[in-house]
mmCIF file of C-alpha atoms in Angstrom:
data_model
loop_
_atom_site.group_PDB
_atom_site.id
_atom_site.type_symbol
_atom_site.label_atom_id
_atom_site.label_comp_id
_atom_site.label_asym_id
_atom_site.label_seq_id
_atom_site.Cartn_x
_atom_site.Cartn_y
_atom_site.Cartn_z
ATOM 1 C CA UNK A 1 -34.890 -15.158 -101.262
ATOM 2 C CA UNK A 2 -34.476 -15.217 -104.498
ATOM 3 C CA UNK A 3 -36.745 -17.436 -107.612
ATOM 4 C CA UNK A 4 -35.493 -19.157 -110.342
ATOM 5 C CA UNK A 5 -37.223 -18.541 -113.750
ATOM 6 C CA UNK A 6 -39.297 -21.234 -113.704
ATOM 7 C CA UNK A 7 -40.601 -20.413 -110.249
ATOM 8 C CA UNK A 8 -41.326 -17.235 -111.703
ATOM 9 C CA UNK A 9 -42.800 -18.860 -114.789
ATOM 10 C CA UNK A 10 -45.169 -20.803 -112.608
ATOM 11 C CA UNK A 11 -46.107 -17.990 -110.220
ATOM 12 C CA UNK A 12 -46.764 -15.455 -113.108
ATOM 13 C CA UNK A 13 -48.837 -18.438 -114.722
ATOM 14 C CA UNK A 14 -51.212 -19.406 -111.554
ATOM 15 C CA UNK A 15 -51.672 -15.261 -111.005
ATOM 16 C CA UNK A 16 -52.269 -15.392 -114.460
ATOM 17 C CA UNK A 17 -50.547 -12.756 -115.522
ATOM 18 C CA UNK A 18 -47.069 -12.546 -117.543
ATOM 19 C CA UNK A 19 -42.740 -12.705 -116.244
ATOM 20 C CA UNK A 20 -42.462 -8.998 -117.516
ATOM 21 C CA UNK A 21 -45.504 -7.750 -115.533
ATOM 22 C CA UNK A 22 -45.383 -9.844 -112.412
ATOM 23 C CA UNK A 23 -41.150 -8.230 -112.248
ATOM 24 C CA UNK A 24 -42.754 -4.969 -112.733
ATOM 25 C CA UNK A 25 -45.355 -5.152 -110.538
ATOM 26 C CA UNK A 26 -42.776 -6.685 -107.528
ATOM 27 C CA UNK A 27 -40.685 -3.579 -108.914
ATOM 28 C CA UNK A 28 -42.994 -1.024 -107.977
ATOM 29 C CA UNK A 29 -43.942 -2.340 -104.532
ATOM 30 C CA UNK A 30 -40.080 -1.422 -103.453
ATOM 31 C CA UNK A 31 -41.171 2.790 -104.335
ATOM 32 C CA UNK A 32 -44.614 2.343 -103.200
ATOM 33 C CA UNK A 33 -45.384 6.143 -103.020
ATOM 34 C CA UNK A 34 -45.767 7.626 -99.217
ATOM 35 C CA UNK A 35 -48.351 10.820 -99.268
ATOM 36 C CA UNK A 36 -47.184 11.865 -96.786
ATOM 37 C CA UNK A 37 -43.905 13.195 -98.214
ATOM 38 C CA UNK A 38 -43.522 16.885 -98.885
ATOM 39 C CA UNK A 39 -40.458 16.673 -100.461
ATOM 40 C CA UNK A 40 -39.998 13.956 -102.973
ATOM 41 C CA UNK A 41 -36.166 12.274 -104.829
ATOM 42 C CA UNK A 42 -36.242 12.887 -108.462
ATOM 43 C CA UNK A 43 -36.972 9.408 -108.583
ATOM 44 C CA UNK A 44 -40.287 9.308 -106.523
ATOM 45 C CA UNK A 45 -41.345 12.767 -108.225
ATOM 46 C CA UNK A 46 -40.778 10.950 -111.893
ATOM 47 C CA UNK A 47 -42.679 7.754 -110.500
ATOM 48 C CA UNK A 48 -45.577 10.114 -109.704
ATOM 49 C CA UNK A 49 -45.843 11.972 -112.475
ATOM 50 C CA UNK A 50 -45.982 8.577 -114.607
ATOM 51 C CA UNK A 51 -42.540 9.753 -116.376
ATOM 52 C CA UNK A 52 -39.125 8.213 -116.828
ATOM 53 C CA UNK A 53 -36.295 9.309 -114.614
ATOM 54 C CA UNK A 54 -34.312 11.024 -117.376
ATOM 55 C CA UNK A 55 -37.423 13.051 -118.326
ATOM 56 C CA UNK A 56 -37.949 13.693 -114.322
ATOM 57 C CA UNK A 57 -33.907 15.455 -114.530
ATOM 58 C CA UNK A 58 -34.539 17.189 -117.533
ATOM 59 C CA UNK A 59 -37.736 18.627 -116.073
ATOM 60 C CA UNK A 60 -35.752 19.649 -113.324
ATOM 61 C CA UNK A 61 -32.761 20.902 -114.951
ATOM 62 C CA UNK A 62 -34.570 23.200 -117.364
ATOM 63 C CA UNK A 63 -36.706 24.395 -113.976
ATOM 64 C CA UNK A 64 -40.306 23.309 -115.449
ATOM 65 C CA UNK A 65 -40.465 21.718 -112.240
ATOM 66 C CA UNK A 66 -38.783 23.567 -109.303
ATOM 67 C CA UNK A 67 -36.691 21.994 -107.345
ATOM 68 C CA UNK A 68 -34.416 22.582 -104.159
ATOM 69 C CA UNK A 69 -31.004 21.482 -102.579
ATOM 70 C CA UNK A 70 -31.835 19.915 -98.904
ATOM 71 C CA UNK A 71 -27.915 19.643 -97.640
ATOM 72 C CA UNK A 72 -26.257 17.746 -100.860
ATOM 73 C CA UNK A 73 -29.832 15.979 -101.548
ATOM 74 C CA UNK A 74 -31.806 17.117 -104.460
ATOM 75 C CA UNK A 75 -35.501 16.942 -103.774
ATOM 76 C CA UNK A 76 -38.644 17.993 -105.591
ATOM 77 C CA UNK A 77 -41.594 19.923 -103.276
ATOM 78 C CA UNK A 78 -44.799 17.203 -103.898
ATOM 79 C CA UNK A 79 -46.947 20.424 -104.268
ATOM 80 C CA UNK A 80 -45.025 21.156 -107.131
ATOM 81 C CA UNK A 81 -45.775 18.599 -109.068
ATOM 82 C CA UNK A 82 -49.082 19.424 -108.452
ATOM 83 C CA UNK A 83 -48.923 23.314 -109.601
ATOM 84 C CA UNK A 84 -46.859 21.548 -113.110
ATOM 85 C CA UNK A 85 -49.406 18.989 -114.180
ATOM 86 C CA UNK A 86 -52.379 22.084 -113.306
ATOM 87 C CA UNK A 87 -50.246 24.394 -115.552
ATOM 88 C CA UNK A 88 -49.835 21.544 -118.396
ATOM 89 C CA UNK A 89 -53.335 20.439 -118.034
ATOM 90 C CA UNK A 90 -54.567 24.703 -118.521
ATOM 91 C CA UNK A 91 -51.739 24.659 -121.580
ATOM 92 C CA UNK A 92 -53.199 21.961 -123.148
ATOM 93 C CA UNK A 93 -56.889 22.705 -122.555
ATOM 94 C CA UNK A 94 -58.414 22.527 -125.717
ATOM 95 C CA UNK A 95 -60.246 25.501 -126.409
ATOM 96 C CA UNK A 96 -63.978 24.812 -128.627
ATOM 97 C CA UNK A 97 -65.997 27.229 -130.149
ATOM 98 C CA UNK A 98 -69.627 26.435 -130.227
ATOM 99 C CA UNK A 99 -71.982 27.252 -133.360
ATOM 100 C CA UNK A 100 -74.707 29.865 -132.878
#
């Protein structure tokens, strides 16, 4: 079932919301995340990390984020995206010094 644009026009108008966002939003319902996953795509790991998918490989590639082969699958343990955003957030924890 597909809409014409101004179908689209006049559902993004009545939800009262934009084209662009109302795509993006139908968009992200087709990789609505499953917690349940322990090991994620590149794609799904990138989605949950709030990151593009070419940042996601390059992660990957350069082993900032481990990774594993499953058969000829590439997949990305969900606990370690955990253990990378932990280790950013400490590397980035700004440090303050407080006045006597």
């Amino acid at each position: 079932m597909s809409e014409t644009p101004l179908e689209l026009a006049r559902v993004a108008h009545a939800l009262g919301t934009t084209e662009p966002v109302l795509l993006r939003l139908i968009a992200d319902q087709g990789g609505a995340a499953d917690p349940t996953l322990v090991a994620l795509t590149v794609e799904e790991a990138a989605r949950r990390l709030g990151v593009g998918r070419t940042t996601m490989y390059a992660l990957v590639a350069s082993g900032e984020v481990p990774s594993m082969t499953i058969g000829r699958l590439r997949r990305v343990p969900a606990e370690a995206l955990k253990e990378y955003v932990a280790a950013r957030a400490q590397a980035t924890a700004p440090t303050v010094a407080l006045a006597a």
